[in-house]
Amino acid sequence: MLPIVIASDHAGFSLKEQVKKYLEEENIEYIDLGTNSAESVDYPEYAHKLCVAIQEGKADKGILVCGTGIGMSMVANKHKGIRAACVSDTFSAKATRQHNDANVLCFGERVVGAGLAFELVNAFITTEYEGGRHQRRVDFVNSFDK
Ligand code: RB5
């Protein structure tokens, strides 16, 4: 299994560090693409870095954390082959894998607590895409990459 890529801006830095500890406890390999402190940075830079890592095949799934998760998801979804979901409940974290084959999970440190974030990550990592009737729609989504 390829490692998970993870990145945040300053507003998601603290939660990213906690999620990294959770991944370590779960023996899930990850690559941290920054940021590396709570000093102010621009979230598009980190979302872009993470998406490029997936596009280059270094990972097939990523986690992005900012204040809300929204800015990160907006940037991520402008990248070819990326289907990013900004979620704050476990039902959606699971469903976006099953139905949308989401490959990037986004959430906000100002929105979710650490316990919920770990549940979102767990649902995202352990849930398989269902394919079948969803494939035509995912192909439709991907058609806008062109
Ligand atoms: C930073 O203040 C904040 O705007 C950013 O982390 C994010 O929430 C943007 O969507």
mmCIF file of N, CA, C and O in Angstrom, residues 7-9 42-44 46-48 51 64-77 84 104 106-107:
data_model
loop_
_atom_site.group_PDB
_atom_site.id
_atom_site.type_symbol
_atom_site.label_atom_id
_atom_site.label_comp_id
_atom_site.label_asym_id
_atom_site.label_seq_id
_atom_site.Cartn_x
_atom_site.Cartn_y
_atom_site.Cartn_z
ATOM 1 N N ALA A 7 -1.132 17.249 4.381
ATOM 2 C CA ALA A 7 -0.612 18.621 4.384
ATOM 3 C C ALA A 7 -1.645 19.531 5.034
ATOM 4 O O ALA A 7 -2.827 19.184 5.138
ATOM 5 N N SER A 8 -1.182 20.693 5.462
ATOM 6 C CA SER A 8 -2.081 21.680 6.074
ATOM 7 C C SER A 8 -1.516 23.076 5.851
ATOM 8 O O SER A 8 -0.355 23.226 5.437
ATOM 9 N N ASP A 9 -2.310 24.075 6.167
ATOM 10 C CA ASP A 9 -1.776 25.432 6.314
ATOM 11 C C ASP A 9 -1.601 25.666 7.814
ATOM 12 O O ASP A 9 -1.726 24.740 8.627
ATOM 13 N N ASP A 42 -0.033 30.212 2.794
ATOM 14 C CA ASP A 42 -1.205 30.202 1.914
ATOM 15 C C ASP A 42 -1.626 28.767 1.616
ATOM 16 O O ASP A 42 -0.850 27.981 1.052
ATOM 17 N N TYR A 43 -2.870 28.452 1.942
ATOM 18 C CA TYR A 43 -3.329 27.059 1.778
ATOM 19 C C TYR A 43 -3.222 26.528 0.341
ATOM 20 O O TYR A 43 -2.959 25.338 0.163
ATOM 21 N N PRO A 44 -3.380 27.378 -0.731
ATOM 22 C CA PRO A 44 -3.294 26.791 -2.080
ATOM 23 C C PRO A 44 -1.943 26.123 -2.358
ATOM 24 O O PRO A 44 -1.877 25.118 -3.076
ATOM 25 N N TYR A 46 -0.098 24.390 -0.347
ATOM 26 C CA TYR A 46 -0.013 23.060 0.258
ATOM 27 C C TYR A 46 -0.996 22.084 -0.389
ATOM 28 O O TYR A 46 -0.684 20.902 -0.568
ATOM 29 N N ALA A 47 -2.160 22.584 -0.777
ATOM 30 C CA ALA A 47 -3.105 21.718 -1.491
ATOM 31 C C ALA A 47 -2.484 21.294 -2.830
ATOM 32 O O ALA A 47 -2.576 20.128 -3.232
ATOM 33 N N HIS A 48 -1.835 22.250 -3.504
ATOM 34 C CA HIS A 48 -1.212 21.954 -4.804
ATOM 35 C C HIS A 48 -0.107 20.905 -4.655
ATOM 36 O O HIS A 48 -0.063 19.929 -5.411
ATOM 37 N N CYS A 51 -1.622 17.489 -4.209
ATOM 38 C CA CYS A 51 -2.246 16.949 -5.431
ATOM 39 C C CYS A 51 -1.197 16.499 -6.435
ATOM 40 O O CYS A 51 -1.360 15.463 -7.094
ATOM 41 N N LEU A 64 -6.023 16.805 3.662
ATOM 42 C CA LEU A 64 -5.699 18.232 3.722
ATOM 43 C C LEU A 64 -6.470 18.878 4.873
ATOM 44 O O LEU A 64 -7.683 18.692 4.992
ATOM 45 N N VAL A 65 -5.767 19.660 5.669
ATOM 46 C CA VAL A 65 -6.390 20.331 6.812
ATOM 47 C C VAL A 65 -6.112 21.826 6.726
ATOM 48 O O VAL A 65 -4.958 22.239 6.568
ATOM 49 N N CYS A 66 -7.167 22.630 6.792
ATOM 50 C CA CYS A 66 -6.987 24.083 6.927
ATOM 51 C C CYS A 66 -7.964 24.539 8.012
ATOM 52 O O CYS A 66 -8.365 23.734 8.854
ATOM 53 N N GLY A 67 -8.334 25.800 8.020
ATOM 54 C CA GLY A 67 -9.251 26.265 9.063
ATOM 55 C C GLY A 67 -10.617 25.612 8.934
ATOM 56 O O GLY A 67 -11.205 25.150 9.913
ATOM 57 N N THR A 68 -11.108 25.576 7.699
ATOM 58 C CA THR A 68 -12.443 25.019 7.440
ATOM 59 C C THR A 68 -12.419 23.730 6.620
ATOM 60 O O THR A 68 -13.428 23.018 6.569
ATOM 61 N N GLY A 69 -11.346 23.496 5.889
ATOM 62 C CA GLY A 69 -11.286 22.409 4.910
ATOM 63 C C GLY A 69 -11.778 22.854 3.536
ATOM 64 O O GLY A 69 -11.523 22.190 2.528
ATOM 65 N N ILE A 70 -12.454 23.990 3.497
ATOM 66 C CA ILE A 70 -13.103 24.413 2.250
ATOM 67 C C ILE A 70 -12.092 24.920 1.219
ATOM 68 O O ILE A 70 -12.118 24.502 0.052
ATOM 69 N N GLY A 71 -11.202 25.806 1.642
ATOM 70 C CA GLY A 71 -10.211 26.344 0.693
ATOM 71 C C GLY A 71 -9.373 25.225 0.110
ATOM 72 O O GLY A 71 -9.131 25.180 -1.107
ATOM 73 N N MET A 72 -8.940 24.308 0.957
ATOM 74 C CA MET A 72 -8.129 23.176 0.500
ATOM 75 C C MET A 72 -8.902 22.360 -0.538
ATOM 76 O O MET A 72 -8.339 21.955 -1.565
ATOM 77 N N SER A 73 -10.190 22.106 -0.282
ATOM 78 C CA SER A 73 -10.961 21.273 -1.222
ATOM 79 C C SER A 73 -11.172 22.008 -2.542
ATOM 80 O O SER A 73 -11.147 21.394 -3.610
ATOM 81 N N MET A 74 -11.353 23.324 -2.481
ATOM 82 C CA MET A 74 -11.533 24.094 -3.725
ATOM 83 C C MET A 74 -10.300 23.978 -4.609
ATOM 84 O O MET A 74 -10.403 23.752 -5.816
ATOM 85 N N VAL A 75 -9.139 24.143 -4.006
ATOM 86 C CA VAL A 75 -7.885 24.064 -4.773
ATOM 87 C C VAL A 75 -7.685 22.642 -5.294
ATOM 88 O O VAL A 75 -7.378 22.430 -6.473
ATOM 89 N N ALA A 76 -7.868 21.667 -4.417
ATOM 90 C CA ALA A 76 -7.618 20.266 -4.795
ATOM 91 C C ALA A 76 -8.476 19.869 -5.992
ATOM 92 O O ALA A 76 -8.004 19.209 -6.925
ATOM 93 N N ASN A 77 -9.735 20.295 -5.995
ATOM 94 C CA ASN A 77 -10.642 19.885 -7.069
ATOM 95 C C ASN A 77 -10.354 20.556 -8.405
ATOM 96 O O ASN A 77 -10.991 20.226 -9.407
ATOM 97 N N ALA A 84 -11.769 15.590 -4.360
ATOM 98 C CA ALA A 84 -11.607 15.949 -2.946
ATOM 99 C C ALA A 84 -12.963 16.184 -2.304
ATOM 100 O O ALA A 84 -13.854 16.781 -2.908
ATOM 101 N N VAL A 104 -9.060 12.506 -1.932
ATOM 102 C CA VAL A 104 -8.520 13.487 -0.977
ATOM 103 C C VAL A 104 -9.611 13.843 0.025
ATOM 104 O O VAL A 104 -10.740 14.171 -0.355
ATOM 105 N N CYS A 106 -10.680 16.378 3.080
ATOM 106 C CA CYS A 106 -10.377 17.708 3.626
ATOM 107 C C CYS A 106 -11.271 17.954 4.842
ATOM 108 O O CYS A 106 -12.458 17.603 4.821
ATOM 109 N N PHE A 107 -10.701 18.555 5.870
ATOM 110 C CA PHE A 107 -11.520 18.990 7.006
ATOM 111 C C PHE A 107 -10.835 20.167 7.687
ATOM 112 O O PHE A 107 -9.682 20.493 7.389
#
